[in-house]
């Protein structure tokens, strides 16, 4: 039980490091949440600060998801008799929740799309790339980043049903439940966008 709590806590704290807020303050002298949509994420960074800041934010947010999964894998290798799939799932969910509700920034963060992409690429790079391409196509066709993000989130659990996975997190029906939970978190974070659409 201790190992699961440690993984969850570390993942949440990693997610809580909001790079868009840090970078916007360093590069532009203001909190990105005070501009544009008020969201602490890549899209608002692009609109409010610029391409360079947005690209740095995107890469850092993706890396958060990757690092959280790596931590879960390492702890799973150190501790014996642990459910490694559950460790990875906990890390994945908590790093996205941390990004959305960062303890270091008054629990007001981003929508978790880039961090979720990092998670997906670690768990199953094939599914991660398909979701990424699907999102980019939707964005290109509609000019709506939120639609691409929500569309990719919905696609994720569907792909899990049809594509063989290549990591221990895929064992049993727990992986599908996890994929639905992750999709719901991303969709919930876009609830205002969904209402507008």
PDB file of C-alpha atoms in Angstrom:
ATOM      1  CA  UNK A   1       0.000   0.000   0.000  1.00  0.00           C
ATOM      2  CA  UNK A   2       2.866   2.387   0.824  1.00  0.00           C
ATOM      3  CA  UNK A   3       4.331   2.057  -2.673  1.00  0.00           C
ATOM      4  CA  UNK A   4       1.010   2.948  -4.305  1.00  0.00           C
ATOM      5  CA  UNK A   5       0.654   6.040  -2.116  1.00  0.00           C
ATOM      6  CA  UNK A   6       4.232   7.098  -2.891  1.00  0.00           C
ATOM      7  CA  UNK A   7       3.677   6.732  -6.646  1.00  0.00           C
ATOM      8  CA  UNK A   8       0.383   8.620  -6.497  1.00  0.00           C
ATOM      9  CA  UNK A   9       1.914  11.446  -4.464  1.00  0.00           C
ATOM     10  CA  UNK A  10       5.023  11.792  -6.637  1.00  0.00           C
ATOM     11  CA  UNK A  11       2.928  11.757  -9.818  1.00  0.00           C
ATOM     12  CA  UNK A  12       0.580  14.395  -8.438  1.00  0.00           C
ATOM     13  CA  UNK A  13       3.489  16.644  -7.434  1.00  0.00           C
ATOM     14  CA  UNK A  14       5.116  16.213 -10.861  1.00  0.00           C
ATOM     15  CA  UNK A  15       1.826  17.177 -12.482  1.00  0.00           C
ATOM     16  CA  UNK A  16       1.541  20.198 -10.207  1.00  0.00           C
ATOM     17  CA  UNK A  17       4.679  21.756 -11.704  1.00  0.00           C
ATOM     18  CA  UNK A  18       2.885  23.994 -14.179  1.00  0.00           C
ATOM     19  CA  UNK A  19       5.385  25.093 -16.786  1.00  0.00           C
ATOM     20  CA  UNK A  20       3.043  27.483 -18.586  1.00  0.00           C
ATOM     21  CA  UNK A  21       2.722  29.594 -15.445  1.00  0.00           C
ATOM     22  CA  UNK A  22       6.450  29.472 -14.701  1.00  0.00           C
ATOM     23  CA  UNK A  23       7.482  30.209 -18.301  1.00  0.00           C
ATOM     24  CA  UNK A  24       4.942  32.986 -18.861  1.00  0.00           C
ATOM     25  CA  UNK A  25       6.152  34.770 -15.741  1.00  0.00           C
ATOM     26  CA  UNK A  26       9.793  34.389 -16.795  1.00  0.00           C
ATOM     27  CA  UNK A  27       9.399  35.228 -20.490  1.00  0.00           C
ATOM     28  CA  UNK A  28       6.497  37.694 -20.490  1.00  0.00           C
ATOM     29  CA  UNK A  29       6.279  38.974 -16.926  1.00  0.00           C
ATOM     30  CA  UNK A  30       2.719  37.836 -16.261  1.00  0.00           C
ATOM     31  CA  UNK A  31       0.750  34.758 -15.233  1.00  0.00           C
ATOM     32  CA  UNK A  32      -0.741  33.194 -18.374  1.00  0.00           C
ATOM     33  CA  UNK A  33      -3.931  32.520 -16.413  1.00  0.00           C
ATOM     34  CA  UNK A  34      -4.517  36.286 -16.412  1.00  0.00           C
ATOM     35  CA  UNK A  35      -4.649  36.423 -20.224  1.00  0.00           C
ATOM     36  CA  UNK A  36      -6.723  34.961 -23.032  1.00  0.00           C
ATOM     37  CA  UNK A  37      -8.827  31.975 -22.016  1.00  0.00           C
ATOM     38  CA  UNK A  38      -7.351  31.949 -18.506  1.00  0.00           C
ATOM     39  CA  UNK A  39      -6.144  28.399 -19.024  1.00  0.00           C
ATOM     40  CA  UNK A  40      -2.631  27.387 -17.992  1.00  0.00           C
ATOM     41  CA  UNK A  41      -1.819  25.344 -21.069  1.00  0.00           C
ATOM     42  CA  UNK A  42      -0.083  25.317 -24.446  1.00  0.00           C
ATOM     43  CA  UNK A  43      -2.897  26.865 -26.497  1.00  0.00           C
ATOM     44  CA  UNK A  44      -3.254  29.885 -24.256  1.00  0.00           C
ATOM     45  CA  UNK A  45       0.536  30.213 -24.129  1.00  0.00           C
ATOM     46  CA  UNK A  46       0.591  30.353 -27.933  1.00  0.00           C
ATOM     47  CA  UNK A  47      -2.035  33.084 -28.004  1.00  0.00           C
ATOM     48  CA  UNK A  48      -0.755  35.092 -25.041  1.00  0.00           C
ATOM     49  CA  UNK A  49       3.026  34.661 -25.009  1.00  0.00           C
ATOM     50  CA  UNK A  50       4.145  33.267 -28.371  1.00  0.00           C
ATOM     51  CA  UNK A  51       5.303  30.232 -30.330  1.00  0.00           C
ATOM     52  CA  UNK A  52       8.586  29.661 -28.492  1.00  0.00           C
ATOM     53  CA  UNK A  53       6.958  29.719 -25.062  1.00  0.00           C
ATOM     54  CA  UNK A  54       4.140  27.477 -26.283  1.00  0.00           C
ATOM     55  CA  UNK A  55       6.578  24.922 -27.715  1.00  0.00           C
ATOM     56  CA  UNK A  56       8.615  24.805 -24.504  1.00  0.00           C
ATOM     57  CA  UNK A  57       5.410  24.384 -22.498  1.00  0.00           C
ATOM     58  CA  UNK A  58       4.187  21.596 -24.768  1.00  0.00           C
ATOM     59  CA  UNK A  59       7.421  19.628 -24.500  1.00  0.00           C
ATOM     60  CA  UNK A  60       7.640  20.071 -20.724  1.00  0.00           C
ATOM     61  CA  UNK A  61       4.015  19.032 -20.190  1.00  0.00           C
ATOM     62  CA  UNK A  62       4.487  15.899 -22.309  1.00  0.00           C
ATOM     63  CA  UNK A  63       7.634  15.099 -20.327  1.00  0.00           C
ATOM     64  CA  UNK A  64       5.661  15.319 -17.071  1.00  0.00           C
ATOM     65  CA  UNK A  65       3.526  12.386 -18.192  1.00  0.00           C
ATOM     66  CA  UNK A  66       6.579  10.429 -19.311  1.00  0.00           C
ATOM     67  CA  UNK A  67       8.504  11.039 -16.077  1.00  0.00           C
ATOM     68  CA  UNK A  68       5.539  10.041 -13.902  1.00  0.00           C
ATOM     69  CA  UNK A  69       5.250   6.704 -15.707  1.00  0.00           C
ATOM     70  CA  UNK A  70       9.019   6.126 -15.464  1.00  0.00           C
ATOM     71  CA  UNK A  71       8.823   6.710 -11.692  1.00  0.00           C
ATOM     72  CA  UNK A  72       6.024   4.140 -11.431  1.00  0.00           C
ATOM     73  CA  UNK A  73       8.049   1.620 -13.440  1.00  0.00           C
ATOM     74  CA  UNK A  74      11.146   2.128 -11.267  1.00  0.00           C
ATOM     75  CA  UNK A  75       9.213   1.771  -8.014  1.00  0.00           C
ATOM     76  CA  UNK A  76       7.465  -1.279  -9.416  1.00  0.00           C
ATOM     77  CA  UNK A  77      10.861  -2.809 -10.152  1.00  0.00           C
ATOM     78  CA  UNK A  78      12.236  -2.008  -6.680  1.00  0.00           C
ATOM     79  CA  UNK A  79       9.245  -3.255  -4.674  1.00  0.00           C
ATOM     80  CA  UNK A  80       8.282  -6.885  -5.028  1.00  0.00           C
ATOM     81  CA  UNK A  81       4.767  -8.341  -5.237  1.00  0.00           C
ATOM     82  CA  UNK A  82       3.187  -5.136  -6.532  1.00  0.00           C
ATOM     83  CA  UNK A  83       0.550  -4.742  -9.207  1.00  0.00           C
ATOM     84  CA  UNK A  84       2.718  -2.884 -11.714  1.00  0.00           C
ATOM     85  CA  UNK A  85      -0.236  -2.152 -13.969  1.00  0.00           C
ATOM     86  CA  UNK A  86      -2.022  -0.425 -11.104  1.00  0.00           C
ATOM     87  CA  UNK A  87       1.108   1.574 -10.267  1.00  0.00           C
ATOM     88  CA  UNK A  88       1.296   2.878 -13.829  1.00  0.00           C
ATOM     89  CA  UNK A  89      -2.415   3.653 -13.923  1.00  0.00           C
ATOM     90  CA  UNK A  90      -2.209   5.571 -10.635  1.00  0.00           C
ATOM     91  CA  UNK A  91       0.772   7.557 -11.876  1.00  0.00           C
ATOM     92  CA  UNK A  92      -0.984   8.359 -15.156  1.00  0.00           C
ATOM     93  CA  UNK A  93      -4.203   9.565 -13.556  1.00  0.00           C
ATOM     94  CA  UNK A  94      -2.532  11.516 -10.751  1.00  0.00           C
ATOM     95  CA  UNK A  95      -0.057  13.347 -12.969  1.00  0.00           C
ATOM     96  CA  UNK A  96      -2.964  14.599 -15.116  1.00  0.00           C
ATOM     97  CA  UNK A  97      -4.992  15.518 -12.030  1.00  0.00           C
ATOM     98  CA  UNK A  98      -1.934  17.343 -10.664  1.00  0.00           C
ATOM     99  CA  UNK A  99      -1.627  19.278 -13.907  1.00  0.00           C
ATOM    100  CA  UNK A 100      -5.317  20.230 -13.706  1.00  0.00           C
ATOM    101  CA  UNK A 101      -5.355  21.028  -9.977  1.00  0.00           C
ATOM    102  CA  UNK A 102      -1.743  21.998  -9.126  1.00  0.00           C
ATOM    103  CA  UNK A 103      -1.067  22.314  -5.416  1.00  0.00           C
ATOM    104  CA  UNK A 104       1.692  24.846  -6.142  1.00  0.00           C
ATOM    105  CA  UNK A 105      -0.606  27.207  -8.096  1.00  0.00           C
ATOM    106  CA  UNK A 106      -3.875  27.511  -6.159  1.00  0.00           C
ATOM    107  CA  UNK A 107      -5.264  24.345  -7.796  1.00  0.00           C
ATOM    108  CA  UNK A 108      -5.878  26.191 -11.072  1.00  0.00           C
ATOM    109  CA  UNK A 109      -3.936  24.555 -13.888  1.00  0.00           C
ATOM    110  CA  UNK A 110      -4.310  23.330 -17.441  1.00  0.00           C
ATOM    111  CA  UNK A 111      -6.533  20.800 -19.147  1.00  0.00           C
ATOM    112  CA  UNK A 112      -4.067  17.912 -19.142  1.00  0.00           C
ATOM    113  CA  UNK A 113      -3.969  17.142 -22.868  1.00  0.00           C
ATOM    114  CA  UNK A 114      -0.201  17.310 -23.402  1.00  0.00           C
ATOM    115  CA  UNK A 115       0.474  15.458 -20.146  1.00  0.00           C
ATOM    116  CA  UNK A 116      -2.035  12.780 -21.180  1.00  0.00           C
ATOM    117  CA  UNK A 117      -0.196  12.457 -24.491  1.00  0.00           C
ATOM    118  CA  UNK A 118       3.039  11.795 -22.605  1.00  0.00           C
ATOM    119  CA  UNK A 119       1.262   9.125 -20.595  1.00  0.00           C
ATOM    120  CA  UNK A 120      -0.181   7.497 -23.716  1.00  0.00           C
ATOM    121  CA  UNK A 121       3.152   7.451 -25.501  1.00  0.00           C
ATOM    122  CA  UNK A 122       4.700   5.619 -22.543  1.00  0.00           C
ATOM    123  CA  UNK A 123       1.885   3.123 -22.109  1.00  0.00           C
ATOM    124  CA  UNK A 124       1.355   2.399 -25.805  1.00  0.00           C
ATOM    125  CA  UNK A 125       3.108   4.580 -28.358  1.00  0.00           C
ATOM    126  CA  UNK A 126       0.938   3.256 -31.199  1.00  0.00           C
ATOM    127  CA  UNK A 127      -2.278   4.405 -29.557  1.00  0.00           C
ATOM    128  CA  UNK A 128      -0.613   7.634 -28.484  1.00  0.00           C
ATOM    129  CA  UNK A 129       0.431   8.478 -32.043  1.00  0.00           C
ATOM    130  CA  UNK A 130      -2.994   7.596 -33.469  1.00  0.00           C
ATOM    131  CA  UNK A 131      -4.686   9.875 -30.935  1.00  0.00           C
ATOM    132  CA  UNK A 132      -2.203  12.649 -31.715  1.00  0.00           C
ATOM    133  CA  UNK A 133      -2.760  12.414 -35.486  1.00  0.00           C
ATOM    134  CA  UNK A 134      -6.538  12.230 -35.004  1.00  0.00           C
ATOM    135  CA  UNK A 135      -6.447  15.365 -32.829  1.00  0.00           C
ATOM    136  CA  UNK A 136      -4.271  17.255 -35.320  1.00  0.00           C
ATOM    137  CA  UNK A 137      -6.567  16.356 -38.220  1.00  0.00           C
ATOM    138  CA  UNK A 138      -9.646  17.522 -36.300  1.00  0.00           C
ATOM    139  CA  UNK A 139      -7.884  20.746 -35.333  1.00  0.00           C
ATOM    140  CA  UNK A 140      -6.820  21.366 -38.942  1.00  0.00           C
ATOM    141  CA  UNK A 141     -10.350  20.756 -40.243  1.00  0.00           C
ATOM    142  CA  UNK A 142     -12.251  22.725 -37.602  1.00  0.00           C
ATOM    143  CA  UNK A 143      -9.682  25.225 -36.256  1.00  0.00           C
ATOM    144  CA  UNK A 144     -10.808  24.140 -32.791  1.00  0.00           C
ATOM    145  CA  UNK A 145      -8.087  22.799 -30.488  1.00  0.00           C
ATOM    146  CA  UNK A 146     -10.647  21.783 -27.872  1.00  0.00           C
ATOM    147  CA  UNK A 147     -12.553  19.627 -30.380  1.00  0.00           C
ATOM    148  CA  UNK A 148      -9.363  17.833 -31.380  1.00  0.00           C
ATOM    149  CA  UNK A 149      -8.462  17.255 -27.731  1.00  0.00           C
ATOM    150  CA  UNK A 150     -11.885  15.932 -26.723  1.00  0.00           C
ATOM    151  CA  UNK A 151     -12.130  13.848 -29.894  1.00  0.00           C
ATOM    152  CA  UNK A 152      -8.781  12.187 -29.165  1.00  0.00           C
ATOM    153  CA  UNK A 153      -9.827  11.567 -25.552  1.00  0.00           C
ATOM    154  CA  UNK A 154     -12.996   9.798 -26.714  1.00  0.00           C
ATOM    155  CA  UNK A 155     -11.042   7.810 -29.292  1.00  0.00           C
ATOM    156  CA  UNK A 156      -8.572   6.502 -26.703  1.00  0.00           C
ATOM    157  CA  UNK A 157     -10.839   3.938 -24.933  1.00  0.00           C
ATOM    158  CA  UNK A 158     -12.170   2.813 -28.321  1.00  0.00           C
ATOM    159  CA  UNK A 159      -8.650   2.091 -29.549  1.00  0.00           C
ATOM    160  CA  UNK A 160      -7.875   0.200 -26.348  1.00  0.00           C
ATOM    161  CA  UNK A 161     -10.630  -2.271 -27.249  1.00  0.00           C
ATOM    162  CA  UNK A 162      -9.155  -3.028 -30.666  1.00  0.00           C
ATOM    163  CA  UNK A 163      -5.390  -2.564 -30.481  1.00  0.00           C
ATOM    164  CA  UNK A 164      -3.127  -4.994 -28.681  1.00  0.00           C
ATOM    165  CA  UNK A 165      -1.186  -3.159 -26.023  1.00  0.00           C
ATOM    166  CA  UNK A 166       2.483  -3.588 -25.298  1.00  0.00           C
ATOM    167  CA  UNK A 167       2.907  -2.704 -21.653  1.00  0.00           C
ATOM    168  CA  UNK A 168       1.961  -4.290 -18.325  1.00  0.00           C
ATOM    169  CA  UNK A 169      -0.742  -1.675 -17.764  1.00  0.00           C
ATOM    170  CA  UNK A 170      -2.729  -3.460 -20.481  1.00  0.00           C
ATOM    171  CA  UNK A 171      -3.353  -6.613 -18.478  1.00  0.00           C
ATOM    172  CA  UNK A 172      -7.022  -7.439 -17.867  1.00  0.00           C
ATOM    173  CA  UNK A 173     -10.084  -5.235 -18.103  1.00  0.00           C
ATOM    174  CA  UNK A 174      -8.507  -2.727 -15.736  1.00  0.00           C
ATOM    175  CA  UNK A 175      -6.755  -1.043 -18.652  1.00  0.00           C
ATOM    176  CA  UNK A 176     -10.038  -0.244 -20.387  1.00  0.00           C
ATOM    177  CA  UNK A 177     -11.467   1.169 -17.159  1.00  0.00           C
ATOM    178  CA  UNK A 178      -8.330   3.272 -16.793  1.00  0.00           C
ATOM    179  CA  UNK A 179      -8.611   4.541 -20.376  1.00  0.00           C
ATOM    180  CA  UNK A 180     -12.225   5.596 -19.761  1.00  0.00           C
ATOM    181  CA  UNK A 181     -11.231   7.425 -16.558  1.00  0.00           C
ATOM    182  CA  UNK A 182      -8.429   9.295 -18.322  1.00  0.00           C
ATOM    183  CA  UNK A 183     -10.760  10.223 -21.178  1.00  0.00           C
ATOM    184  CA  UNK A 184     -13.376  11.465 -18.693  1.00  0.00           C
ATOM    185  CA  UNK A 185     -10.813  13.658 -16.907  1.00  0.00           C
ATOM    186  CA  UNK A 186      -9.776  15.310 -20.180  1.00  0.00           C
ATOM    187  CA  UNK A 187     -13.408  15.717 -21.279  1.00  0.00           C
ATOM    188  CA  UNK A 188     -14.340  17.171 -17.871  1.00  0.00           C
ATOM    189  CA  UNK A 189     -11.522  19.693 -18.162  1.00  0.00           C
ATOM    190  CA  UNK A 190     -13.030  20.810 -21.490  1.00  0.00           C
ATOM    191  CA  UNK A 191     -16.605  21.063 -20.186  1.00  0.00           C
ATOM    192  CA  UNK A 192     -16.882  24.791 -20.900  1.00  0.00           C
ATOM    193  CA  UNK A 193     -15.569  24.243 -24.416  1.00  0.00           C
ATOM    194  CA  UNK A 194     -18.035  21.394 -24.951  1.00  0.00           C
ATOM    195  CA  UNK A 195     -20.906  23.672 -23.911  1.00  0.00           C
ATOM    196  CA  UNK A 196     -19.766  26.313 -26.414  1.00  0.00           C
ATOM    197  CA  UNK A 197     -19.512  23.707 -29.167  1.00  0.00           C
TER     198      UNK A 197
END
